[in-house]
Coordinates of C-alpha atoms and ligand atoms in Angstrom, one line a residue:
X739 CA 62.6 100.6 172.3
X740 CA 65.6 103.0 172.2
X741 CA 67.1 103.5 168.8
X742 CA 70.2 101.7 169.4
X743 CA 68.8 98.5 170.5
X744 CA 67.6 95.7 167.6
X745 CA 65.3 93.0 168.1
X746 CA 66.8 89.4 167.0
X747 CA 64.8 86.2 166.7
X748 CA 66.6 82.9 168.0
X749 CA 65.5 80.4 164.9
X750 CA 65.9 77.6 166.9
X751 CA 63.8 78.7 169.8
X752 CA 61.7 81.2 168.6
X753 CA 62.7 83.8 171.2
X754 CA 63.2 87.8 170.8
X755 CA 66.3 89.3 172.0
X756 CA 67.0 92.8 171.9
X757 CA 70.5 93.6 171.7
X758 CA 72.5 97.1 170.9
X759 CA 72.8 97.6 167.3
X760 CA 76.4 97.5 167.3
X761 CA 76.2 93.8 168.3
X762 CA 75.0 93.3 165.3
X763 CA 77.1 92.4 162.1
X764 CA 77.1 94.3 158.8
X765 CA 75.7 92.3 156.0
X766 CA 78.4 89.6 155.9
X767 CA 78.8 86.0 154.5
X768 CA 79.9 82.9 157.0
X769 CA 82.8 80.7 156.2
X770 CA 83.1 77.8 158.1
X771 CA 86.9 76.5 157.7
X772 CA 86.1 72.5 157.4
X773 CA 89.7 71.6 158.1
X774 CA 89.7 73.8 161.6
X775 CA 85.4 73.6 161.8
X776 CA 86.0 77.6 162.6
X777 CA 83.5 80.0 161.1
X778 CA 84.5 83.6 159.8
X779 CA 82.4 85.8 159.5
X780 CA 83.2 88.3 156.3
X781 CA 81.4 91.6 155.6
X782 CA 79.9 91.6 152.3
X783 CA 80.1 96.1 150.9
X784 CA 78.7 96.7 147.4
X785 CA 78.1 92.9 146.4
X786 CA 82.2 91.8 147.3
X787 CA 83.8 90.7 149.8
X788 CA 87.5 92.0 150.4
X789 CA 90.3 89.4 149.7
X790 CA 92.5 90.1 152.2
X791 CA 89.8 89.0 154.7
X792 CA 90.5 85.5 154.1
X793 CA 93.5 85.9 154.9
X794 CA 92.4 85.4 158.5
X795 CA 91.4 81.8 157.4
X796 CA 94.1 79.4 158.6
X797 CA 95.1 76.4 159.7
X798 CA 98.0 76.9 161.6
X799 CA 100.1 80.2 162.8
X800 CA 102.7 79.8 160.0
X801 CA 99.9 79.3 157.6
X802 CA 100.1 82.6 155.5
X803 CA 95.9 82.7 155.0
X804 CA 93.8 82.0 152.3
X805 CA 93.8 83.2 148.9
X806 CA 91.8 83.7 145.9
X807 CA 92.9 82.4 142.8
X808 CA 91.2 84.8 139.4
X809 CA 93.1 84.3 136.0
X810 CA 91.9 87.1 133.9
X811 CA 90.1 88.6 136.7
X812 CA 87.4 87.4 135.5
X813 CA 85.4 87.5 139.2
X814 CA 87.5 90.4 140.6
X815 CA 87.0 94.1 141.3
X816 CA 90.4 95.6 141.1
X817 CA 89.2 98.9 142.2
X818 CA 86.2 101.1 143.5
X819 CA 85.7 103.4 140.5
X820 CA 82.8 106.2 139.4
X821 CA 83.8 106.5 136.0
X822 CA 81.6 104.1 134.0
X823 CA 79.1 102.2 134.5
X824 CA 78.3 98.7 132.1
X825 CA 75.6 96.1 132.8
X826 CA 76.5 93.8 129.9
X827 CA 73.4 91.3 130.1
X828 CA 71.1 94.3 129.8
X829 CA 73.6 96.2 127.1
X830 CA 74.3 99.6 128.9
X831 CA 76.9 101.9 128.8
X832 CA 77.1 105.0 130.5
X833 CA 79.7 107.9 131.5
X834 CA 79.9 109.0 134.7
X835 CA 75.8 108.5 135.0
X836 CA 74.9 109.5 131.2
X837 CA 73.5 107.2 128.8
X838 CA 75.6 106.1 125.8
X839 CA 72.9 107.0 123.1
X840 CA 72.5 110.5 124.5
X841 CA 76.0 111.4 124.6
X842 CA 77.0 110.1 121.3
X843 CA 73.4 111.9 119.8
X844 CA 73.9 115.7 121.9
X845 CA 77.5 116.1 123.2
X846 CA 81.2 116.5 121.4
X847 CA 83.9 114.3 121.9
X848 CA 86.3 116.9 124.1
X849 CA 82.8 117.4 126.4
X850 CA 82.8 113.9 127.0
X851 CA 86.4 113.8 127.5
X852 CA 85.8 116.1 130.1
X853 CA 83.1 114.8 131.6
X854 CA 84.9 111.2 132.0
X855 CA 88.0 113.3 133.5
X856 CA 86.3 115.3 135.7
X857 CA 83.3 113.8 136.8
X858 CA 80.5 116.6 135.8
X859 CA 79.9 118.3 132.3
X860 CA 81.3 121.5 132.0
X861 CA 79.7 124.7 132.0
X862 CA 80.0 126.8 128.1
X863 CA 83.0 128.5 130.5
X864 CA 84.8 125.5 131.6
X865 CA 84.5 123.5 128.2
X866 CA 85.8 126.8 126.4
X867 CA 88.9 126.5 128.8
X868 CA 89.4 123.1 128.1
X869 CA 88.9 123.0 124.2
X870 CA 91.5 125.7 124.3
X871 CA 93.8 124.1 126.6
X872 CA 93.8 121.1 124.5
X873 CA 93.9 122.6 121.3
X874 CA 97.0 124.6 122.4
X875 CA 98.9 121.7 123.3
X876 CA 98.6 119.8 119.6
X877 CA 102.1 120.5 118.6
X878 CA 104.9 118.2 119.3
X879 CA 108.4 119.4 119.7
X880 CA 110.1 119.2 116.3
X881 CA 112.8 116.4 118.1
X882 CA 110.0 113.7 118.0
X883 CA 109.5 114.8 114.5
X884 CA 112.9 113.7 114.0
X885 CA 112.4 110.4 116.6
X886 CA 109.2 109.3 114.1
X887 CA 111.4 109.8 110.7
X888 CA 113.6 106.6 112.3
X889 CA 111.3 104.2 111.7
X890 CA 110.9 102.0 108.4
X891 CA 108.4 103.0 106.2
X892 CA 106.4 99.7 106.7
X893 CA 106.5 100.1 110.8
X894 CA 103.1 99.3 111.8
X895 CA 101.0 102.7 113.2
X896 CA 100.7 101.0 116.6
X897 CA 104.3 100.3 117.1
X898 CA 105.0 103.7 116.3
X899 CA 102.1 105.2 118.5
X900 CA 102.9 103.3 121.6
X901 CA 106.8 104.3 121.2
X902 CA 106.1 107.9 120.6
X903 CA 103.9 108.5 123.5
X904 CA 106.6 106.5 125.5
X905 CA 109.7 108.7 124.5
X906 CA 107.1 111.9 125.3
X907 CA 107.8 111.3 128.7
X908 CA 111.8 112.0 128.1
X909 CA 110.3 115.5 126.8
X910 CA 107.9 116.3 129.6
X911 CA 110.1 115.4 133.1
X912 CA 107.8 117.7 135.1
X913 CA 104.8 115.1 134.4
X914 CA 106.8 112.8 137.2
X915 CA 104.5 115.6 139.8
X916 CA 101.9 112.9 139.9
X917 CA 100.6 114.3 143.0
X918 CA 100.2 117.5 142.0
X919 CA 97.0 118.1 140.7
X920 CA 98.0 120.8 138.2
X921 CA 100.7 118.8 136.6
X922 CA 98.3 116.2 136.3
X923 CA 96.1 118.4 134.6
X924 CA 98.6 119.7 132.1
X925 CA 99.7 116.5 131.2
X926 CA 96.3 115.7 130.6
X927 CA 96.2 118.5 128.2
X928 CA 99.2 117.3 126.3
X929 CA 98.6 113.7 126.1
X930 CA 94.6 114.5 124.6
X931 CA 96.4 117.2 122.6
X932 CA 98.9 115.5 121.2
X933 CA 98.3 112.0 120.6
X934 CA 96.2 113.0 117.0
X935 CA 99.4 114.7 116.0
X936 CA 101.5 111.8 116.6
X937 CA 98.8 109.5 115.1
X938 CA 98.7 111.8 111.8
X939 CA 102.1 111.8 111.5
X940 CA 102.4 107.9 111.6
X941 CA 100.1 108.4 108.6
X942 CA 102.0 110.5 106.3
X943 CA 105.5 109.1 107.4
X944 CA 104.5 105.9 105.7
X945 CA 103.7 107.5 102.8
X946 CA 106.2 109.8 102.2
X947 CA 104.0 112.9 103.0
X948 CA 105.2 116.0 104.6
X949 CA 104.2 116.2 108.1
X950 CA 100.9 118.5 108.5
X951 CA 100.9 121.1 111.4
X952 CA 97.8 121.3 113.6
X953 CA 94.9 124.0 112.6
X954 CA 93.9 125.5 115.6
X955 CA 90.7 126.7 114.0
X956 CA 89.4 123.5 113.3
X957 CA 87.5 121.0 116.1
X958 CA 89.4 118.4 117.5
X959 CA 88.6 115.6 114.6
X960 CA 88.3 118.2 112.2
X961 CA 92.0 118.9 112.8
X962 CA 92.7 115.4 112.9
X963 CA 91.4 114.9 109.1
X964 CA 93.3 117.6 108.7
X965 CA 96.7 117.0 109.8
X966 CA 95.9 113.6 108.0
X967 CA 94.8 114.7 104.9
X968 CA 95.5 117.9 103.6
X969 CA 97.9 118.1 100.8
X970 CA 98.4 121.4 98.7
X971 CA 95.3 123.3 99.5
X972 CA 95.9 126.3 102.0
X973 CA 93.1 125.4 103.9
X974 CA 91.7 121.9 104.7
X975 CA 87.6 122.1 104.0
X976 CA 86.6 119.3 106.3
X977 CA 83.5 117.3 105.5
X978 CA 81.1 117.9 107.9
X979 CA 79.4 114.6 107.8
X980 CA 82.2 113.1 108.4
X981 CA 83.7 114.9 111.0
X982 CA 80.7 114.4 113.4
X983 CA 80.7 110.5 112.7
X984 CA 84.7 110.6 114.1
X985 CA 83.6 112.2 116.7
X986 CA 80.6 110.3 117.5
X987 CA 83.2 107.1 117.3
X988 CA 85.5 108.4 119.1
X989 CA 82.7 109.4 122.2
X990 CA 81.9 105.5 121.8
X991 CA 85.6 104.7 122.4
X992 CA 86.1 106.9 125.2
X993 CA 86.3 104.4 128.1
X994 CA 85.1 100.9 129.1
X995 CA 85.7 100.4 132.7
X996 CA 88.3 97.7 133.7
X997 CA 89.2 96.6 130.4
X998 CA 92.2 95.0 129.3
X999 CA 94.3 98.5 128.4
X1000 CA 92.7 100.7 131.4
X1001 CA 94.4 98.0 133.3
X1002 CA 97.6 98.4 132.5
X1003 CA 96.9 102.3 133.0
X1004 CA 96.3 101.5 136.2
X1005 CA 98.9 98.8 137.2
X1006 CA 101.9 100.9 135.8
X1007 CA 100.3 104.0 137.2
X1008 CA 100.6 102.5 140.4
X1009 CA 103.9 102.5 140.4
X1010 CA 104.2 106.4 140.3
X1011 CA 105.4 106.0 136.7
X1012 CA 104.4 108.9 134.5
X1013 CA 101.6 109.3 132.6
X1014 CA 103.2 109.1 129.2
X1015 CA 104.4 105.8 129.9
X1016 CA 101.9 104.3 131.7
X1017 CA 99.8 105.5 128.2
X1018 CA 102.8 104.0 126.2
X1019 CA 101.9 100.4 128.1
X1020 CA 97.7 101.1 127.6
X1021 CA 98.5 101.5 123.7
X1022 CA 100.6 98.2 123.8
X1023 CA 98.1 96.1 125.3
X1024 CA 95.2 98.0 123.3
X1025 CA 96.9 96.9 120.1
X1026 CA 96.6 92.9 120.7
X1027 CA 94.4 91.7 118.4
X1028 CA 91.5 90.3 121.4
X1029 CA 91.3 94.5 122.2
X1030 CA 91.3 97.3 119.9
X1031 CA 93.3 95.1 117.4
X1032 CA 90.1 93.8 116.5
X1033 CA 89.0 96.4 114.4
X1034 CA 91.7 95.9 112.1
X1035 CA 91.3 92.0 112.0
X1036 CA 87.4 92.2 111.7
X1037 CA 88.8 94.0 108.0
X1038 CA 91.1 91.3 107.3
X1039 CA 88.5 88.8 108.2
X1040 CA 85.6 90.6 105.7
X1041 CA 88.0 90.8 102.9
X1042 CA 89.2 87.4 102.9
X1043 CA 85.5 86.1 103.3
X1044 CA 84.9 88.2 99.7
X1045 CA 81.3 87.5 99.1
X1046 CA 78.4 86.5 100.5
X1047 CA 77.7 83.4 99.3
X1048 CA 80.9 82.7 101.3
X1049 CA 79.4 83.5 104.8
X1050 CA 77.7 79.8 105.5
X1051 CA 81.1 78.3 105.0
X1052 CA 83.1 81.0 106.9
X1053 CA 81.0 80.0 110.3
X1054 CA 81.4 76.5 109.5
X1055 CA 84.8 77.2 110.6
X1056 CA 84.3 79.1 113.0
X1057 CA 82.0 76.6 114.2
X1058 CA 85.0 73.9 114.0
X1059 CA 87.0 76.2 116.2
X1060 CA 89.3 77.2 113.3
X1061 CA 89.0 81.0 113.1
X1062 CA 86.7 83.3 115.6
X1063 CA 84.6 85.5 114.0
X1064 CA 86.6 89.0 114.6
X1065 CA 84.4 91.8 116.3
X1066 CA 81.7 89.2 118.1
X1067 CA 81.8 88.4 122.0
X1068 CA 82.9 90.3 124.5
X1069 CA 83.7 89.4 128.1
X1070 CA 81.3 91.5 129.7
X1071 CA 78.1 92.2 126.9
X1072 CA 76.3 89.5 126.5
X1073 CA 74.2 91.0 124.6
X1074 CA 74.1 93.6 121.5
X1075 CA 77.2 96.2 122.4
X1076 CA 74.8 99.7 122.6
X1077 CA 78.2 101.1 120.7
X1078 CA 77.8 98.7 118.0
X1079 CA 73.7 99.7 117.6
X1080 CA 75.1 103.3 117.7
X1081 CA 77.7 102.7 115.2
X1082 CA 76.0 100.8 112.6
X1083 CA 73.4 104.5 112.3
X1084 CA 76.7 106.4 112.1
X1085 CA 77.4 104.2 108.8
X1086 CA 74.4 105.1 107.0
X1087 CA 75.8 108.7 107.2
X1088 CA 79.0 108.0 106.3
X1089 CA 78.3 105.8 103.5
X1090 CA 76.1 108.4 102.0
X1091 CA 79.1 110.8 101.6
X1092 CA 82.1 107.9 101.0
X1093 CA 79.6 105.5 98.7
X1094 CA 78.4 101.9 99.7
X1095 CA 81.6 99.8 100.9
X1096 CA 80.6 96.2 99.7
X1097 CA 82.5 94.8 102.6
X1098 CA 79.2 96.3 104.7
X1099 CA 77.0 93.9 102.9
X1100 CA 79.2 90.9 103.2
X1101 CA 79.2 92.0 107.4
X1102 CA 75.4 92.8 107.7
X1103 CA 74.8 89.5 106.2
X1104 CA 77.4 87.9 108.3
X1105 CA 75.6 89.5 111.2
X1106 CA 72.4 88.4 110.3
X1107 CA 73.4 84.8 110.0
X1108 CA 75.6 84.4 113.2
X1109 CA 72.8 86.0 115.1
X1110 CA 70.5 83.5 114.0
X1111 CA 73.1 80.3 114.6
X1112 CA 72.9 78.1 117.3
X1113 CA 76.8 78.0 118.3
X1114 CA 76.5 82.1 118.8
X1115 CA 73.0 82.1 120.3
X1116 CA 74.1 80.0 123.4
X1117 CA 77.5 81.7 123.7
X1118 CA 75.8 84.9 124.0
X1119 CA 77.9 86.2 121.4
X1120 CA 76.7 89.6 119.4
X1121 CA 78.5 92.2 117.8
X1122 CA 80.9 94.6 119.9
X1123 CA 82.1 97.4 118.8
X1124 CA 84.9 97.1 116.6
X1125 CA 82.4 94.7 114.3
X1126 CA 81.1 98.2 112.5
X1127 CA 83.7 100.6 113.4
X1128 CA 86.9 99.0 110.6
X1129 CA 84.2 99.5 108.1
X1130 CA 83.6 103.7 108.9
X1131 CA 87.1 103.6 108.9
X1132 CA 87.7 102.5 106.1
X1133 CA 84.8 104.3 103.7
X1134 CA 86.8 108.0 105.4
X1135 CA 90.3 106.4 104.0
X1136 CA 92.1 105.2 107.2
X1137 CA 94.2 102.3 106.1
X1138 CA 93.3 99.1 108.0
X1139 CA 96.7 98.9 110.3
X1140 CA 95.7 102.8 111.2
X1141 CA 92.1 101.6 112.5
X1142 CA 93.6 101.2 116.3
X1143 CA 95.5 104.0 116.6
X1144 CA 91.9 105.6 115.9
X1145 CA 91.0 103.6 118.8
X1146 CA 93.6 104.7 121.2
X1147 CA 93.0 108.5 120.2
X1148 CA 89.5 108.4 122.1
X1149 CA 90.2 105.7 124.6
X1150 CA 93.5 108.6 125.9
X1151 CA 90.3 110.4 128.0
X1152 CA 89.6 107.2 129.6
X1153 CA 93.1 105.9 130.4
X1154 CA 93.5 109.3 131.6
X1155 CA 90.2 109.2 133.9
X1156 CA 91.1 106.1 135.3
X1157 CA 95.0 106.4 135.9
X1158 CA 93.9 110.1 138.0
X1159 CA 90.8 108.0 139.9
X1160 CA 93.8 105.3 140.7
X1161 CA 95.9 108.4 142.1
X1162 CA 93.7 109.8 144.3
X1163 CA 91.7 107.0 145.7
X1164 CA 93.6 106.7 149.3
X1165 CA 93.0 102.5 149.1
X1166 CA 95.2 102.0 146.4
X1167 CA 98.5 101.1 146.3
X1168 CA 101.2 99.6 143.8
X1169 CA 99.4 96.8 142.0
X1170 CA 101.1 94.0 142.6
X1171 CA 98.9 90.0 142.6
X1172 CA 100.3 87.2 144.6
X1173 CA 100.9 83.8 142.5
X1174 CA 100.0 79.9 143.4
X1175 CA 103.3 78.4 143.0
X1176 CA 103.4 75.4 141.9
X1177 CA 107.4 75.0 140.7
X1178 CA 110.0 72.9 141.7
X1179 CA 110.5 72.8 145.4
X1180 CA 114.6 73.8 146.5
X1181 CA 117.0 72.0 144.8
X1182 CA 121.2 71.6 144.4
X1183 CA 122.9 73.4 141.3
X1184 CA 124.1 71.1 139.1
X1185 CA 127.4 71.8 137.2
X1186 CA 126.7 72.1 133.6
X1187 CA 128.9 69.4 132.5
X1188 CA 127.0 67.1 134.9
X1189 CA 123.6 68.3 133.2
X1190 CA 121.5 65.4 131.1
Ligands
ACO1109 N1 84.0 83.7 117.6 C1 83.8 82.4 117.9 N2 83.6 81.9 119.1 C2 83.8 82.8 120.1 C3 84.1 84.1 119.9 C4 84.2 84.6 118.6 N3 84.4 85.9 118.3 N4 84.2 84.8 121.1 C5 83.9 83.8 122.0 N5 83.7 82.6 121.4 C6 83.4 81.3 122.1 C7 84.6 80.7 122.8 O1 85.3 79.9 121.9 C8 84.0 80.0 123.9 O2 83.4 78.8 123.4 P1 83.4 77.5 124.3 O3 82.6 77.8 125.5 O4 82.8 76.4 123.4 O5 84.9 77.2 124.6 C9 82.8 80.9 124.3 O6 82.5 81.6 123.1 C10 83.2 81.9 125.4 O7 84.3 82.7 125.0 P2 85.5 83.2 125.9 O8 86.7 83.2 125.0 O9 85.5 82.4 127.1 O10 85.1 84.6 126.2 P3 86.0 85.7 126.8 O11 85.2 86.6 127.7 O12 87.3 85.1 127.5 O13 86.6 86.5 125.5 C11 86.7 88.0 123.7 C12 86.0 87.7 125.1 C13 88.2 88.0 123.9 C14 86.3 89.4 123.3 C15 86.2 87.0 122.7 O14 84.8 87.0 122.5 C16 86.9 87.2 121.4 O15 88.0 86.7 121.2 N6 86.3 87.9 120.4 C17 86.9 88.2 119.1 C18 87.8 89.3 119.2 C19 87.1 90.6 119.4 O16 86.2 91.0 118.7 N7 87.6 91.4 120.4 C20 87.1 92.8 120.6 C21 86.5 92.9 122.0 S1 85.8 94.5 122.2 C22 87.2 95.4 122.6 O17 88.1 95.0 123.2 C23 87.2 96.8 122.3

């Protein structure tokens, strides 16, 4: 038989037909219309189907086609992407093909930023470039010193953060070259460069503190403790304990496919928008308390449980749908986050240098119980992980509002990764969903004194 001809089987009759191989359809899924009793056939690529062919399915020539209706998205791919890769039944997490456990146990968080950016890990030559290129770009222009001292001493960290990066883009206009790739990569150099500056001096502007310069001498979260906590001392001596731990966190932060804020990278991104406000809207919807605002309220949550004799009752309510217990459940694990099994090692560490944090008792216990409750067990609910990260946090001194600010310092690689794969990938256009009306239909203004 030629190459190009297939052999079919007739089910009904049994026969063999062989027919080019063109003839034959790509994997696909029938529809049959039962208002018109038409049947469509629609190519199935990569386990989806593509929306817009429904649209075909009609009844009628003025019909505009069929839709799918997704609040949340929670059974749509929004884009084809290569960054990272999560099966949340099984509990994995990888970068660009690398497992989470090996990255956070043998790489550096600038490595893994660059990895997650660019696709591959660098060579010693390329990674030297780029820690120096981002290290070089940690200082902010002395004006947005002056733009941070505006705000109250009380102004929460994200507020702050999200504004800062947004009026960055008023000092950077060249970053609106989002085709060209080296702008891109410049801004990419600022934005990773600068965003621990900004976070530090949110920091020490609540206090009172004079704003710390960057150390170029030090590693990226060694400066970062730095510019957060030096005071007198000519020379910050960073911990080194401590110093790996942020960075192990902050390679566990770096990205997480289609969440919440990498979708708003995307969707403002798709407007042509620049990259430091597109960031400005990721860090806004990061901050809500069902993202990286978690972290904070998983705090709030330990301390006003106390003890642990308290626990039993605490998931009582939870149980009566009162309170959720901050940092379990997640819309894609449903099983143990690997970052939270990574984090809770990390502790031990960290706890050795800082001393015990009772809150870690009250939340292993906490733990222990939820995961043996019925409610949690059937809801597939474990911990994610901002259930062990607060906790780091606060044993190295971060103050609980600062915790996802912490967040957004990592999870800049990632936005940053996804808003450049949204640029360059030729199928994507200005995000923009369709709606299923369901409002008043036309109606006559009525004169407001005739209003009841
Ligand atoms: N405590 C108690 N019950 C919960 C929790 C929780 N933390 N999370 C989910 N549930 C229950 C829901 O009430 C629901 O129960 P029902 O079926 O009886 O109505 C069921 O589990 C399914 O939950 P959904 O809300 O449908 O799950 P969804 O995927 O929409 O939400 C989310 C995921 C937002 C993370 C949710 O689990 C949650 O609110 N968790 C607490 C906040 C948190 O820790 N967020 C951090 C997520 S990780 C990150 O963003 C970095």
């Amino acid at each position: 038989m030629p190459d190009s001809l297939t052999t079919i089987i007739d089910a009904k009759t049994g026969k063999q037909f062989e027919v080019p191989q063109e003839m034959i359809l790509p994997e696909h899924l029938s529809i049959i219309d039962s208002r018109t009793g038409k049947e469509y056939p629609i190519p199935v690529t990569n386990g989806t189907i593509k929306a817009m062919d429904l649209r075909q399915i009609k009844v009628s020539a003025e019909d505009f086609g069929l839709m799918t209706y997704d609040p949340a998205f929670m059974n749509t791919a929004s884009c084809q992407s290569r960054i990272t890769f999560i099966d949340g039944d099984k509990g994995i997490l990888r970068y660009r093909g690398y497992p989470i456990e090996q990255l956070a146990e043998k790489s550096s968080y600038l490595e893994v930023a660059y990895l997650v950016i660019n696709g591959e890990l660098p060579t010693q030559q390329q990674l030297d470039a780029w820690i120096h290129n981002i290290t070089y770009h940690t200082m902010l222009h002395e004006n947005i010193k002056k733009f941070m001292e505006g705000f109250t001493t009380d102004a929460h960290p994200m507020g702050m953060l999200v504004s800062t990066i947004g009026a960055l883009s008023t000092f950077y206009p060249d970053a609106k070259k989002i085709t060209d790739h080296e702008s891109r990569t410049l801004q990419i150099y600022r934005l990773i460069g600068k965003v621990p500056t900004i976070a530090a001096y949110c920091y020490r502007h609540r206090l009172g503190l004079p704003y710390m310069y960057p150390d170029n001498e030090l590693s990226y979260t060694g400066n970062f403790l730095s510019m957060m906590y030096k005071m007198t001392e000519l020379k910050y001596k960073v911990n080194p304990v401590l110093e790996r731990a942020l960075d192990i966190l902050f390679i566990l932060h770096a990205d997480h496919e289609q969440n919440c804020s990498a979708n708003v990278m995307r969707s403002i991104g798709s407007s042509q928008a620049d990259p430091f406000v597109a960031m400005a809207g990721a860090a806004a919807a990061l901050y809500g308390p069902l993202h990286g605002g978690a972290n904070e309220e998983v705090l709030v949550m330990l301390r006003q449980i106390g003890s642990k004799d308290k626990i039993p009752e605490f998931i009582k309510r939870v149980k009566n749908g009162e309170t959720k217990l901050m940092g379990f459940g997640h819309r894609i694990y449903k099983n143990y986050d690997p970052r939270a099994k990574i984090i809770k090692q990390a502790a031990d560490q960290v706890f050795e240098v800082t001393g015990r944090n009772s809150l870690l008792d009250i939340a292993i216990e906490l733990e222990r119980i939820a995961l043996e409750d019925e409610y949690f067990i059937k809801r597939k609910l474990y911990p994610n992980v901002d259930f062990y990260s607060g906790i780091i946090y606060q044993a190295m001194g971060f103050p609980t509002d600062a915790f996802t600010v912490l967040f957004a310092i990592a999870r800049t690689s990632g936005w940053l990764a996804q808003w450049q794969e949204m640029l360059l990938d030729p199928e994507q256009k200005i995000a923009r969903p369709r709606q299923v009306f369901l409002g008043h239909d036309k109606r006559e203004f009525v004169p407001v004194e005739m209003r009841r």
